[in-house]
């Protein structure tokens, strides 16, 4: 199914979401779906009441809003495993909605139990600096400025799980595994486990409904996470809906398009990041064979978490839409294009996240004018998932003059509205 859509984040209707939070009888509210005890520590870094949140919602999202949930932001520190199964202490942000007095009064008037909470695990897009990690953004701003958490939690009433990713936050001394499905899935799963543990220990009622979302790299990570949940944790999680947005899910297709002598890189930093990560975590692929000799030295500190995307391009001496030959050796490109069994192609195929049959509802959301990750990637992902027997795949094109970066808010609006439409509740 392909569903056309055109609306923004402000199109979410609080009136239609606020009464959907109490799980139906068939949803487990007992906490028995806790699947691990990997929580190291939890620190409440913000606790915003519903009145303040309503002012934020009215000023930034919906001037006509009449109610909002409060916002408790918790930095979660937890154990996980890296790309090579190494033990890692990771971190992320858990944002929990707290009910307003008006909502509590409503439930009392209806003779109902306290509301229970559904979760969204959201995977962020590509970041380059440690300061951009969700838990660091929240701490440094000193206000509920994480817009996704505000929309998911203060506005729509979901708990939001926001992993920093391996290589950021408390794991910033670890080499960043970029666009690699094993570490992406492990990290997010372990963040979910730790968040469930925290909520259970603190008497916060989770109703067992888990949703997954992510934009750009986060869309790729979301598919990797869903794939691993269905493979290894199907009895531990109730996966209700998966929304990968602008996901570069078909890595080999992406590599084949970019690694040609006459091709350009729309964002050279992305390709450099892939080269750095794949060479570090692979036994038979090196930067020396891929990257021009004049560019090699800058890779020592290029992705150490101190350089933003502008600094990465400056250090590489490459603008946007730079020729591929401005970064990669022509000999490497020739080998890649002429050998169907090339080792980088094999790594791309090993990290494929659309080569499986899913039993979950997946909504692939993508702006049709995306200049960085073409819309055809989500179309191809739908076709691939269906070729493996998947039946609940929806493709949601968003028309309009959007760039890859400007599409995010509208795509998230579509995702959260879709989650609300399939969330179970009274």
mmCIF file of C-alpha atoms in Angstrom:
data_model
loop_
_atom_site.group_PDB
_atom_site.id
_atom_site.type_symbol
_atom_site.label_atom_id
_atom_site.label_comp_id
_atom_site.label_asym_id
_atom_site.label_seq_id
_atom_site.Cartn_x
_atom_site.Cartn_y
_atom_site.Cartn_z
ATOM 1 C CA UNK A 1 0.000 0.000 0.000
ATOM 2 C CA UNK A 2 1.215 3.489 -0.893
ATOM 3 C CA UNK A 3 -0.423 6.293 1.047
ATOM 4 C CA UNK A 4 -0.002 9.937 0.006
ATOM 5 C CA UNK A 5 0.386 12.391 2.821
ATOM 6 C CA UNK A 6 1.117 16.075 3.270
ATOM 7 C CA UNK A 7 1.102 17.608 6.730
ATOM 8 C CA UNK A 8 3.465 18.914 9.340
ATOM 9 C CA UNK A 9 4.226 18.117 12.953
ATOM 10 C CA UNK A 10 1.737 20.734 14.060
ATOM 11 C CA UNK A 11 -0.996 18.708 12.425
ATOM 12 C CA UNK A 12 -1.006 16.231 15.291
ATOM 13 C CA UNK A 13 -4.259 16.419 17.214
ATOM 14 C CA UNK A 14 -3.784 16.323 20.959
ATOM 15 C CA UNK A 15 -7.504 15.970 21.480
ATOM 16 C CA UNK A 16 -7.464 12.657 19.625
ATOM 17 C CA UNK A 17 -4.385 11.305 21.394
ATOM 18 C CA UNK A 18 -4.883 12.233 25.004
ATOM 19 C CA UNK A 19 -7.650 9.671 25.625
ATOM 20 C CA UNK A 20 -5.799 6.737 24.053
ATOM 21 C CA UNK A 21 -3.222 6.097 26.711
ATOM 22 C CA UNK A 22 -4.770 3.465 28.972
ATOM 23 C CA UNK A 23 -3.923 0.010 27.671
ATOM 24 C CA UNK A 24 -6.737 -2.373 26.808
ATOM 25 C CA UNK A 25 -7.111 -5.490 28.900
ATOM 26 C CA UNK A 26 -5.084 -7.582 26.458
ATOM 27 C CA UNK A 27 -2.025 -5.331 26.871
ATOM 28 C CA UNK A 28 0.341 -6.493 29.600
ATOM 29 C CA UNK A 29 0.806 -3.794 32.244
ATOM 30 C CA UNK A 30 2.573 -6.042 34.743
ATOM 31 C CA UNK A 31 6.177 -5.285 33.836
ATOM 32 C CA UNK A 32 6.739 -8.938 32.970
ATOM 33 C CA UNK A 33 8.144 -7.955 29.599
ATOM 34 C CA UNK A 34 11.323 -6.661 31.251
ATOM 35 C CA UNK A 35 13.976 -8.643 29.385
ATOM 36 C CA UNK A 36 17.190 -7.722 31.133
ATOM 37 C CA UNK A 37 18.912 -6.054 34.032
ATOM 38 C CA UNK A 38 21.556 -4.005 32.233
ATOM 39 C CA UNK A 39 20.667 -0.645 33.764
ATOM 40 C CA UNK A 40 23.743 0.922 35.402
ATOM 41 C CA UNK A 41 22.332 4.242 36.566
ATOM 42 C CA UNK A 42 19.614 6.788 35.899
ATOM 43 C CA UNK A 43 19.719 10.528 36.524
ATOM 44 C CA UNK A 44 16.701 12.805 36.256
ATOM 45 C CA UNK A 45 18.056 15.872 34.466
ATOM 46 C CA UNK A 46 14.757 17.720 33.908
ATOM 47 C CA UNK A 47 11.289 17.596 35.397
ATOM 48 C CA UNK A 48 8.951 20.029 33.633
ATOM 49 C CA UNK A 49 5.357 20.394 34.786
ATOM 50 C CA UNK A 50 2.400 20.237 32.435
ATOM 51 C CA UNK A 51 1.723 23.992 32.594
ATOM 52 C CA UNK A 52 5.200 24.856 31.352
ATOM 53 C CA UNK A 53 4.967 22.159 28.709
ATOM 54 C CA UNK A 54 1.630 23.519 27.521
ATOM 55 C CA UNK A 55 3.257 26.913 27.010
ATOM 56 C CA UNK A 56 6.041 25.262 24.998
ATOM 57 C CA UNK A 57 3.554 23.285 22.906
ATOM 58 C CA UNK A 58 1.463 26.400 22.229
ATOM 59 C CA UNK A 59 4.451 28.506 21.248
ATOM 60 C CA UNK A 60 6.238 25.922 19.099
ATOM 61 C CA UNK A 61 3.687 23.414 17.826
ATOM 62 C CA UNK A 62 -0.013 24.141 18.281
ATOM 63 C CA UNK A 63 -1.320 27.540 19.354
ATOM 64 C CA UNK A 64 -4.752 26.012 19.970
ATOM 65 C CA UNK A 65 -3.562 23.282 22.359
ATOM 66 C CA UNK A 66 -5.493 23.197 25.639
ATOM 67 C CA UNK A 67 -3.554 20.486 27.462
ATOM 68 C CA UNK A 68 -0.145 18.843 27.489
ATOM 69 C CA UNK A 69 1.747 16.240 29.436
ATOM 70 C CA UNK A 70 4.573 17.096 31.759
ATOM 71 C CA UNK A 71 8.050 15.997 30.797
ATOM 72 C CA UNK A 72 10.581 14.069 32.879
ATOM 73 C CA UNK A 73 13.948 13.618 31.142
ATOM 74 C CA UNK A 74 16.199 10.865 32.486
ATOM 75 C CA UNK A 75 19.761 10.119 31.405
ATOM 76 C CA UNK A 76 20.070 6.339 31.224
ATOM 77 C CA UNK A 77 23.468 4.629 31.488
ATOM 78 C CA UNK A 78 23.486 0.962 30.505
ATOM 79 C CA UNK A 79 25.553 -2.019 29.382
ATOM 80 C CA UNK A 80 25.622 -3.089 25.756
ATOM 81 C CA UNK A 81 27.849 -4.901 23.256
ATOM 82 C CA UNK A 82 29.670 -3.271 20.349
ATOM 83 C CA UNK A 83 30.215 -4.321 16.761
ATOM 84 C CA UNK A 84 32.924 -6.785 17.792
ATOM 85 C CA UNK A 85 30.998 -7.960 20.884
ATOM 86 C CA UNK A 86 33.129 -5.779 23.162
ATOM 87 C CA UNK A 87 31.513 -4.668 26.422
ATOM 88 C CA UNK A 88 30.483 -1.018 26.326
ATOM 89 C CA UNK A 89 28.934 1.401 28.791
ATOM 90 C CA UNK A 90 26.454 3.385 26.683
ATOM 91 C CA UNK A 91 23.971 6.170 27.365
ATOM 92 C CA UNK A 92 20.802 7.763 26.092
ATOM 93 C CA UNK A 93 17.809 9.888 26.996
ATOM 94 C CA UNK A 94 14.509 8.549 28.312
ATOM 95 C CA UNK A 95 11.676 11.088 28.306
ATOM 96 C CA UNK A 96 8.554 10.147 30.239
ATOM 97 C CA UNK A 97 5.177 11.918 30.081
ATOM 98 C CA UNK A 98 3.583 12.952 33.366
ATOM 99 C CA UNK A 99 -0.157 13.541 33.418
ATOM 100 C CA UNK A 100 -1.617 16.978 33.989
ATOM 101 C CA UNK A 101 -4.059 17.666 36.794
ATOM 102 C CA UNK A 102 -6.808 18.006 34.175
ATOM 103 C CA UNK A 103 -6.131 14.578 32.745
ATOM 104 C CA UNK A 104 -5.925 12.956 36.179
ATOM 105 C CA UNK A 105 -9.217 14.587 37.126
ATOM 106 C CA UNK A 106 -10.786 13.282 33.933
ATOM 107 C CA UNK A 107 -9.748 9.718 34.679
ATOM 108 C CA UNK A 108 -10.994 9.948 38.263
ATOM 109 C CA UNK A 109 -14.320 11.282 36.993
ATOM 110 C CA UNK A 110 -14.592 8.256 34.726
ATOM 111 C CA UNK A 111 -13.737 5.848 37.550
ATOM 112 C CA UNK A 112 -10.655 4.659 35.648
ATOM 113 C CA UNK A 113 -7.182 3.561 36.725
ATOM 114 C CA UNK A 114 -4.129 5.764 36.128
ATOM 115 C CA UNK A 115 -3.037 5.911 32.528
ATOM 116 C CA UNK A 116 -0.317 3.614 31.177
ATOM 117 C CA UNK A 117 2.330 4.579 28.665
ATOM 118 C CA UNK A 118 3.355 3.370 25.225
ATOM 119 C CA UNK A 119 6.992 3.713 24.149
ATOM 120 C CA UNK A 120 8.699 5.028 21.014
ATOM 121 C CA UNK A 121 12.352 4.125 20.535
ATOM 122 C CA UNK A 122 13.611 6.835 18.208
ATOM 123 C CA UNK A 123 16.946 6.578 16.425
ATOM 124 C CA UNK A 124 18.473 9.907 15.459
ATOM 125 C CA UNK A 125 19.995 10.807 12.120
ATOM 126 C CA UNK A 126 23.703 11.173 11.467
ATOM 127 C CA UNK A 127 25.529 13.379 13.950
ATOM 128 C CA UNK A 128 29.240 14.144 14.078
ATOM 129 C CA UNK A 129 29.845 15.814 17.443
ATOM 130 C CA UNK A 130 29.365 14.363 20.893
ATOM 131 C CA UNK A 131 27.478 17.526 21.852
ATOM 132 C CA UNK A 132 24.678 16.454 19.458
ATOM 133 C CA UNK A 133 23.947 13.221 21.340
ATOM 134 C CA UNK A 134 20.407 13.337 22.815
ATOM 135 C CA UNK A 135 21.463 13.136 26.467
ATOM 136 C CA UNK A 136 24.062 15.877 25.961
ATOM 137 C CA UNK A 137 21.599 18.128 24.117
ATOM 138 C CA UNK A 138 19.192 17.888 27.023
ATOM 139 C CA UNK A 139 21.834 18.632 29.656
ATOM 140 C CA UNK A 140 23.437 21.546 27.823
ATOM 141 C CA UNK A 141 20.211 23.349 26.983
ATOM 142 C CA UNK A 142 18.703 23.188 30.452
ATOM 143 C CA UNK A 143 15.203 23.223 28.953
ATOM 144 C CA UNK A 144 12.999 20.661 27.182
ATOM 145 C CA UNK A 145 14.440 21.669 23.832
ATOM 146 C CA UNK A 146 14.729 18.208 22.318
ATOM 147 C CA UNK A 147 11.951 18.802 19.799
ATOM 148 C CA UNK A 148 11.278 15.131 19.057
ATOM 149 C CA UNK A 149 10.912 14.285 22.722
ATOM 150 C CA UNK A 150 8.623 17.285 23.203
ATOM 151 C CA UNK A 151 6.365 16.168 20.354
ATOM 152 C CA UNK A 152 6.325 12.482 21.264
ATOM 153 C CA UNK A 153 6.035 12.964 25.007
ATOM 154 C CA UNK A 154 4.627 16.359 25.974
ATOM 155 C CA UNK A 155 2.265 16.481 23.013
ATOM 156 C CA UNK A 156 1.358 12.903 22.092
ATOM 157 C CA UNK A 157 1.906 11.170 25.440
ATOM 158 C CA UNK A 158 4.429 8.509 24.430
ATOM 159 C CA UNK A 159 7.556 7.731 26.409
ATOM 160 C CA UNK A 160 10.523 8.460 24.145
ATOM 161 C CA UNK A 161 13.698 6.345 24.206
ATOM 162 C CA UNK A 162 16.552 8.174 22.476
ATOM 163 C CA UNK A 163 19.866 6.261 22.333
ATOM 164 C CA UNK A 164 22.996 8.407 22.049
ATOM 165 C CA UNK A 165 24.584 5.625 19.903
ATOM 166 C CA UNK A 166 27.860 3.839 20.462
ATOM 167 C CA UNK A 167 30.661 6.362 20.106
ATOM 168 C CA UNK A 168 28.682 9.194 21.704
ATOM 169 C CA UNK A 169 27.693 10.156 25.232
ATOM 170 C CA UNK A 170 29.223 7.845 27.825
ATOM 171 C CA UNK A 171 30.761 5.650 25.107
ATOM 172 C CA UNK A 172 32.491 8.511 23.240
ATOM 173 C CA UNK A 173 35.904 6.849 23.528
ATOM 174 C CA UNK A 174 34.664 3.961 21.332
ATOM 175 C CA UNK A 175 35.134 4.107 17.550
ATOM 176 C CA UNK A 176 31.767 4.914 15.982
ATOM 177 C CA UNK A 177 30.189 2.003 14.047
ATOM 178 C CA UNK A 178 28.343 3.853 11.280
ATOM 179 C CA UNK A 179 25.629 2.148 9.216
ATOM 180 C CA UNK A 180 26.351 -1.264 10.726
ATOM 181 C CA UNK A 181 23.285 -3.256 11.677
ATOM 182 C CA UNK A 182 24.668 -5.435 14.474
ATOM 183 C CA UNK A 183 25.813 -2.634 16.775
ATOM 184 C CA UNK A 184 22.854 -0.426 15.824
ATOM 185 C CA UNK A 185 20.390 -3.124 16.853
ATOM 186 C CA UNK A 186 22.249 -4.192 20.005
ATOM 187 C CA UNK A 187 22.580 -0.639 21.294
ATOM 188 C CA UNK A 188 18.919 0.294 20.836
ATOM 189 C CA UNK A 189 17.654 -3.017 22.239
ATOM 190 C CA UNK A 190 19.775 -2.585 25.340
ATOM 191 C CA UNK A 191 18.606 1.012 25.754
ATOM 192 C CA UNK A 192 15.005 -0.242 25.600
ATOM 193 C CA UNK A 193 15.763 -2.913 28.208
ATOM 194 C CA UNK A 194 17.365 -0.402 30.558
ATOM 195 C CA UNK A 195 14.482 2.054 30.087
ATOM 196 C CA UNK A 196 11.915 -0.638 30.859
ATOM 197 C CA UNK A 197 13.865 -1.545 33.970
ATOM 198 C CA UNK A 198 13.906 2.070 35.140
ATOM 199 C CA UNK A 199 10.179 2.506 34.535
ATOM 200 C CA UNK A 200 9.351 -0.750 36.286
ATOM 201 C CA UNK A 201 11.536 0.092 39.296
ATOM 202 C CA UNK A 202 9.907 3.513 39.614
ATOM 203 C CA UNK A 203 6.299 2.371 39.273
ATOM 204 C CA UNK A 204 5.781 4.011 35.872
ATOM 205 C CA UNK A 205 3.110 1.964 34.067
ATOM 206 C CA UNK A 206 4.288 0.785 30.655
ATOM 207 C CA UNK A 207 1.518 -0.916 28.691
ATOM 208 C CA UNK A 208 3.760 -3.145 26.561
ATOM 209 C CA UNK A 209 3.253 -1.301 23.276
ATOM 210 C CA UNK A 210 6.576 -0.499 21.580
ATOM 211 C CA UNK A 211 6.966 1.656 18.459
ATOM 212 C CA UNK A 212 10.164 2.323 16.504
ATOM 213 C CA UNK A 213 11.126 5.378 14.493
ATOM 214 C CA UNK A 214 14.178 7.036 13.001
ATOM 215 C CA UNK A 215 15.228 9.457 10.280
ATOM 216 C CA UNK A 216 18.074 9.040 7.759
ATOM 217 C CA UNK A 217 20.757 6.951 9.538
ATOM 218 C CA UNK A 218 18.113 6.544 12.233
ATOM 219 C CA UNK A 219 15.784 5.041 9.638
ATOM 220 C CA UNK A 220 18.440 2.472 8.787
ATOM 221 C CA UNK A 221 18.997 1.760 12.495
ATOM 222 C CA UNK A 222 15.241 1.411 12.990
ATOM 223 C CA UNK A 223 15.031 -1.334 10.379
ATOM 224 C CA UNK A 224 18.082 -3.061 11.895
ATOM 225 C CA UNK A 225 16.415 -2.871 15.308
ATOM 226 C CA UNK A 226 13.091 -4.243 14.061
ATOM 227 C CA UNK A 227 14.877 -7.078 12.270
ATOM 228 C CA UNK A 228 16.767 -8.110 15.421
ATOM 229 C CA UNK A 229 13.698 -7.806 17.660
ATOM 230 C CA UNK A 230 11.721 -10.159 15.430
ATOM 231 C CA UNK A 231 14.656 -12.547 15.143
ATOM 232 C CA UNK A 232 15.685 -12.766 18.794
ATOM 233 C CA UNK A 233 13.191 -10.926 21.026
ATOM 234 C CA UNK A 234 9.775 -11.675 19.563
ATOM 235 C CA UNK A 235 8.557 -13.050 22.897
ATOM 236 C CA UNK A 236 9.908 -10.114 24.888
ATOM 237 C CA UNK A 237 8.556 -7.087 23.005
ATOM 238 C CA UNK A 238 5.157 -6.216 21.587
ATOM 239 C CA UNK A 239 6.224 -4.382 18.446
ATOM 240 C CA UNK A 240 3.233 -2.342 17.296
ATOM 241 C CA UNK A 241 4.585 -0.173 14.485
ATOM 242 C CA UNK A 242 7.868 0.682 12.747
ATOM 243 C CA UNK A 243 8.432 3.986 10.928
ATOM 244 C CA UNK A 244 11.781 4.290 9.099
ATOM 245 C CA UNK A 245 12.011 7.750 7.499
ATOM 246 C CA UNK A 246 14.313 8.677 4.591
ATOM 247 C CA UNK A 247 16.248 5.496 5.336
ATOM 248 C CA UNK A 248 19.407 4.638 3.325
ATOM 249 C CA UNK A 249 18.467 1.007 3.764
ATOM 250 C CA UNK A 250 19.866 -0.367 0.496
ATOM 251 C CA UNK A 251 23.564 0.137 1.119
ATOM 252 C CA UNK A 252 24.871 -1.736 -1.908
ATOM 253 C CA UNK A 253 22.551 0.246 -4.189
ATOM 254 C CA UNK A 254 23.814 3.427 -2.556
ATOM 255 C CA UNK A 255 27.447 2.354 -2.936
ATOM 256 C CA UNK A 256 26.962 1.340 -6.573
ATOM 257 C CA UNK A 257 25.498 4.771 -7.352
ATOM 258 C CA UNK A 258 28.204 6.788 -5.621
ATOM 259 C CA UNK A 259 31.345 4.752 -6.280
ATOM 260 C CA UNK A 260 31.643 5.540 -9.964
ATOM 261 C CA UNK A 261 34.299 7.651 -11.650
ATOM 262 C CA UNK A 262 31.780 10.193 -12.935
ATOM 263 C CA UNK A 263 29.615 10.364 -9.798
ATOM 264 C CA UNK A 264 29.293 13.077 -7.157
ATOM 265 C CA UNK A 265 28.816 12.724 -3.409
ATOM 266 C CA UNK A 266 25.898 14.889 -2.270
ATOM 267 C CA UNK A 267 27.341 14.896 1.263
ATOM 268 C CA UNK A 268 30.984 13.702 1.197
ATOM 269 C CA UNK A 269 31.065 13.457 5.005
ATOM 270 C CA UNK A 270 28.645 10.510 4.869
ATOM 271 C CA UNK A 271 30.845 8.504 2.506
ATOM 272 C CA UNK A 272 33.954 9.364 4.520
ATOM 273 C CA UNK A 273 32.168 8.205 7.680
ATOM 274 C CA UNK A 274 31.268 4.880 6.037
ATOM 275 C CA UNK A 275 34.854 4.412 4.861
ATOM 276 C CA UNK A 276 36.217 5.160 8.336
ATOM 277 C CA UNK A 277 33.798 2.837 10.122
ATOM 278 C CA UNK A 278 33.909 -0.076 7.701
ATOM 279 C CA UNK A 279 37.698 -0.049 7.481
ATOM 280 C CA UNK A 280 38.048 0.028 11.265
ATOM 281 C CA UNK A 281 35.625 -2.838 11.922
ATOM 282 C CA UNK A 282 36.635 -4.991 8.960
ATOM 283 C CA UNK A 283 39.627 -7.329 8.874
ATOM 284 C CA UNK A 284 40.308 -6.998 5.147
ATOM 285 C CA UNK A 285 39.400 -3.415 4.199
ATOM 286 C CA UNK A 286 41.713 -0.462 4.839
ATOM 287 C CA UNK A 287 41.526 3.292 4.480
ATOM 288 C CA UNK A 288 44.829 3.239 2.592
ATOM 289 C CA UNK A 289 43.332 1.273 -0.290
ATOM 290 C CA UNK A 290 40.172 3.401 -0.448
ATOM 291 C CA UNK A 291 41.077 7.002 0.311
ATOM 292 C CA UNK A 292 43.365 9.368 -1.583
ATOM 293 C CA UNK A 293 46.810 9.655 -0.018
ATOM 294 C CA UNK A 294 46.345 13.410 0.383
ATOM 295 C CA UNK A 295 43.248 12.855 2.567
ATOM 296 C CA UNK A 296 44.378 9.957 4.781
ATOM 297 C CA UNK A 297 46.036 11.930 7.567
ATOM 298 C CA UNK A 298 42.907 13.895 8.517
ATOM 299 C CA UNK A 299 41.037 10.660 9.317
ATOM 300 C CA UNK A 300 43.010 10.276 12.554
ATOM 301 C CA UNK A 301 40.713 12.791 14.287
ATOM 302 C CA UNK A 302 38.004 13.382 11.678
ATOM 303 C CA UNK A 303 35.282 11.458 13.529
ATOM 304 C CA UNK A 304 36.457 11.835 17.120
ATOM 305 C CA UNK A 305 33.317 13.731 18.121
ATOM 306 C CA UNK A 306 34.788 17.235 18.014
ATOM 307 C CA UNK A 307 34.169 18.066 14.339
ATOM 308 C CA UNK A 308 30.710 19.050 13.136
ATOM 309 C CA UNK A 309 29.704 18.367 9.544
ATOM 310 C CA UNK A 310 31.117 21.698 8.355
ATOM 311 C CA UNK A 311 34.466 20.953 10.004
ATOM 312 C CA UNK A 312 34.498 17.459 8.477
ATOM 313 C CA UNK A 313 34.096 18.925 4.988
ATOM 314 C CA UNK A 314 36.659 21.635 5.711
ATOM 315 C CA UNK A 315 39.219 19.077 6.890
ATOM 316 C CA UNK A 316 38.547 16.963 3.818
ATOM 317 C CA UNK A 317 38.755 20.084 1.626
ATOM 318 C CA UNK A 318 35.562 19.001 -0.086
ATOM 319 C CA UNK A 319 32.317 20.920 -0.707
ATOM 320 C CA UNK A 320 28.860 19.414 -0.996
ATOM 321 C CA UNK A 321 28.310 17.540 -4.277
ATOM 322 C CA UNK A 322 32.042 16.950 -4.637
ATOM 323 C CA UNK A 323 33.262 14.394 -7.200
ATOM 324 C CA UNK A 324 33.701 10.906 -5.795
ATOM 325 C CA UNK A 325 37.252 10.978 -7.154
ATOM 326 C CA UNK A 326 37.928 13.857 -4.780
ATOM 327 C CA UNK A 327 37.909 11.369 -1.893
ATOM 328 C CA UNK A 328 38.334 7.835 -3.252
ATOM 329 C CA UNK A 329 41.210 6.436 -5.276
ATOM 330 C CA UNK A 330 40.374 5.713 -8.907
ATOM 331 C CA UNK A 331 41.974 2.265 -8.557
ATOM 332 C CA UNK A 332 39.609 1.424 -5.710
ATOM 333 C CA UNK A 333 36.569 2.626 -7.668
ATOM 334 C CA UNK A 334 37.602 0.537 -10.664
ATOM 335 C CA UNK A 335 37.991 -2.563 -8.505
ATOM 336 C CA UNK A 336 34.663 -1.943 -6.774
ATOM 337 C CA UNK A 337 32.722 -1.478 -10.008
ATOM 338 C CA UNK A 338 34.307 -4.424 -11.838
ATOM 339 C CA UNK A 339 34.049 -7.046 -9.101
ATOM 340 C CA UNK A 340 30.586 -8.257 -8.022
ATOM 341 C CA UNK A 341 32.244 -9.997 -5.070
ATOM 342 C CA UNK A 342 34.225 -6.972 -3.979
ATOM 343 C CA UNK A 343 34.828 -6.950 -0.224
ATOM 344 C CA UNK A 344 33.054 -3.607 0.313
ATOM 345 C CA UNK A 345 30.030 -4.889 -1.601
ATOM 346 C CA UNK A 346 30.039 -7.940 0.637
ATOM 347 C CA UNK A 347 30.095 -5.709 3.724
ATOM 348 C CA UNK A 348 27.178 -3.718 2.347
ATOM 349 C CA UNK A 349 25.241 -6.930 1.752
ATOM 350 C CA UNK A 350 26.057 -8.186 5.273
ATOM 351 C CA UNK A 351 24.505 -5.000 6.615
ATOM 352 C CA UNK A 352 21.357 -5.214 4.482
ATOM 353 C CA UNK A 353 18.251 -4.459 6.578
ATOM 354 C CA UNK A 354 15.519 -5.154 3.994
ATOM 355 C CA UNK A 355 16.310 -8.817 3.218
ATOM 356 C CA UNK A 356 13.862 -10.436 5.647
ATOM 357 C CA UNK A 357 10.198 -11.226 6.217
ATOM 358 C CA UNK A 358 8.604 -9.065 8.883
ATOM 359 C CA UNK A 359 5.411 -9.704 10.778
ATOM 360 C CA UNK A 360 5.268 -6.103 11.980
ATOM 361 C CA UNK A 361 3.540 -3.101 10.495
ATOM 362 C CA UNK A 362 6.182 -1.000 8.739
ATOM 363 C CA UNK A 363 5.480 2.457 7.318
ATOM 364 C CA UNK A 364 8.300 3.733 5.101
ATOM 365 C CA UNK A 365 8.008 7.539 5.121
ATOM 366 C CA UNK A 366 9.989 9.572 2.606
ATOM 367 C CA UNK A 367 9.904 12.992 0.961
ATOM 368 C CA UNK A 368 9.759 12.546 -2.794
ATOM 369 C CA UNK A 369 12.161 15.467 -3.412
ATOM 370 C CA UNK A 370 14.926 14.198 -1.101
ATOM 371 C CA UNK A 371 18.236 15.022 -2.788
ATOM 372 C CA UNK A 372 20.498 13.031 -0.434
ATOM 373 C CA UNK A 373 18.619 9.753 0.082
ATOM 374 C CA UNK A 374 16.368 9.417 -2.973
ATOM 375 C CA UNK A 375 12.737 8.424 -2.508
ATOM 376 C CA UNK A 376 13.438 5.344 -4.639
ATOM 377 C CA UNK A 377 15.306 3.869 -1.650
ATOM 378 C CA UNK A 378 12.088 3.519 0.319
ATOM 379 C CA UNK A 379 10.281 2.247 -2.766
ATOM 380 C CA UNK A 380 13.016 -0.356 -3.219
ATOM 381 C CA UNK A 381 12.898 -1.244 0.481
ATOM 382 C CA UNK A 382 9.157 -1.900 0.214
ATOM 383 C CA UNK A 383 9.665 -4.102 -2.823
ATOM 384 C CA UNK A 384 12.478 -6.037 -1.141
ATOM 385 C CA UNK A 385 10.598 -6.628 2.118
ATOM 386 C CA UNK A 386 7.539 -7.793 0.159
ATOM 387 C CA UNK A 387 9.683 -10.075 -1.991
ATOM 388 C CA UNK A 388 10.661 -11.849 1.237
ATOM 389 C CA UNK A 389 6.985 -12.346 2.100
ATOM 390 C CA UNK A 390 6.219 -9.281 4.236
ATOM 391 C CA UNK A 391 2.601 -8.170 4.000
ATOM 392 C CA UNK A 392 2.137 -5.154 6.272
ATOM 393 C CA UNK A 393 4.353 -2.669 4.441
ATOM 394 C CA UNK A 394 3.095 0.844 3.739
ATOM 395 C CA UNK A 395 4.951 3.469 1.716
ATOM 396 C CA UNK A 396 4.066 7.063 2.587
ATOM 397 C CA UNK A 397 5.409 9.607 0.062
ATOM 398 C CA UNK A 398 5.470 13.222 1.228
ATOM 399 C CA UNK A 399 5.197 15.608 -1.685
ATOM 400 C CA UNK A 400 6.458 19.154 -1.633
ATOM 401 C CA UNK A 401 9.678 21.083 -2.065
ATOM 402 C CA UNK A 402 11.541 19.441 0.815
ATOM 403 C CA UNK A 403 15.262 18.824 1.131
ATOM 404 C CA UNK A 404 16.639 15.893 3.118
ATOM 405 C CA UNK A 405 17.203 18.128 6.128
ATOM 406 C CA UNK A 406 13.949 20.089 5.934
ATOM 407 C CA UNK A 407 11.742 17.007 5.551
ATOM 408 C CA UNK A 408 12.369 15.746 9.071
ATOM 409 C CA UNK A 409 9.662 17.653 10.964
ATOM 410 C CA UNK A 410 6.944 16.710 8.480
ATOM 411 C CA UNK A 411 8.077 13.076 8.379
ATOM 412 C CA UNK A 412 7.991 12.840 12.177
ATOM 413 C CA UNK A 413 4.540 14.388 12.190
ATOM 414 C CA UNK A 414 3.391 11.619 9.873
ATOM 415 C CA UNK A 415 5.077 8.943 11.997
ATOM 416 C CA UNK A 416 3.649 10.048 15.348
ATOM 417 C CA UNK A 417 0.176 10.476 13.880
ATOM 418 C CA UNK A 418 0.388 6.962 12.424
ATOM 419 C CA UNK A 419 1.570 5.550 15.759
ATOM 420 C CA UNK A 420 -1.372 7.197 17.470
ATOM 421 C CA UNK A 421 -3.805 5.687 14.943
ATOM 422 C CA UNK A 422 -2.641 2.118 15.706
ATOM 423 C CA UNK A 423 -1.973 2.539 19.442
ATOM 424 C CA UNK A 424 -4.349 0.414 21.503
ATOM 425 C CA UNK A 425 -6.288 2.020 24.310
ATOM 426 C CA UNK A 426 -9.723 2.829 25.651
#
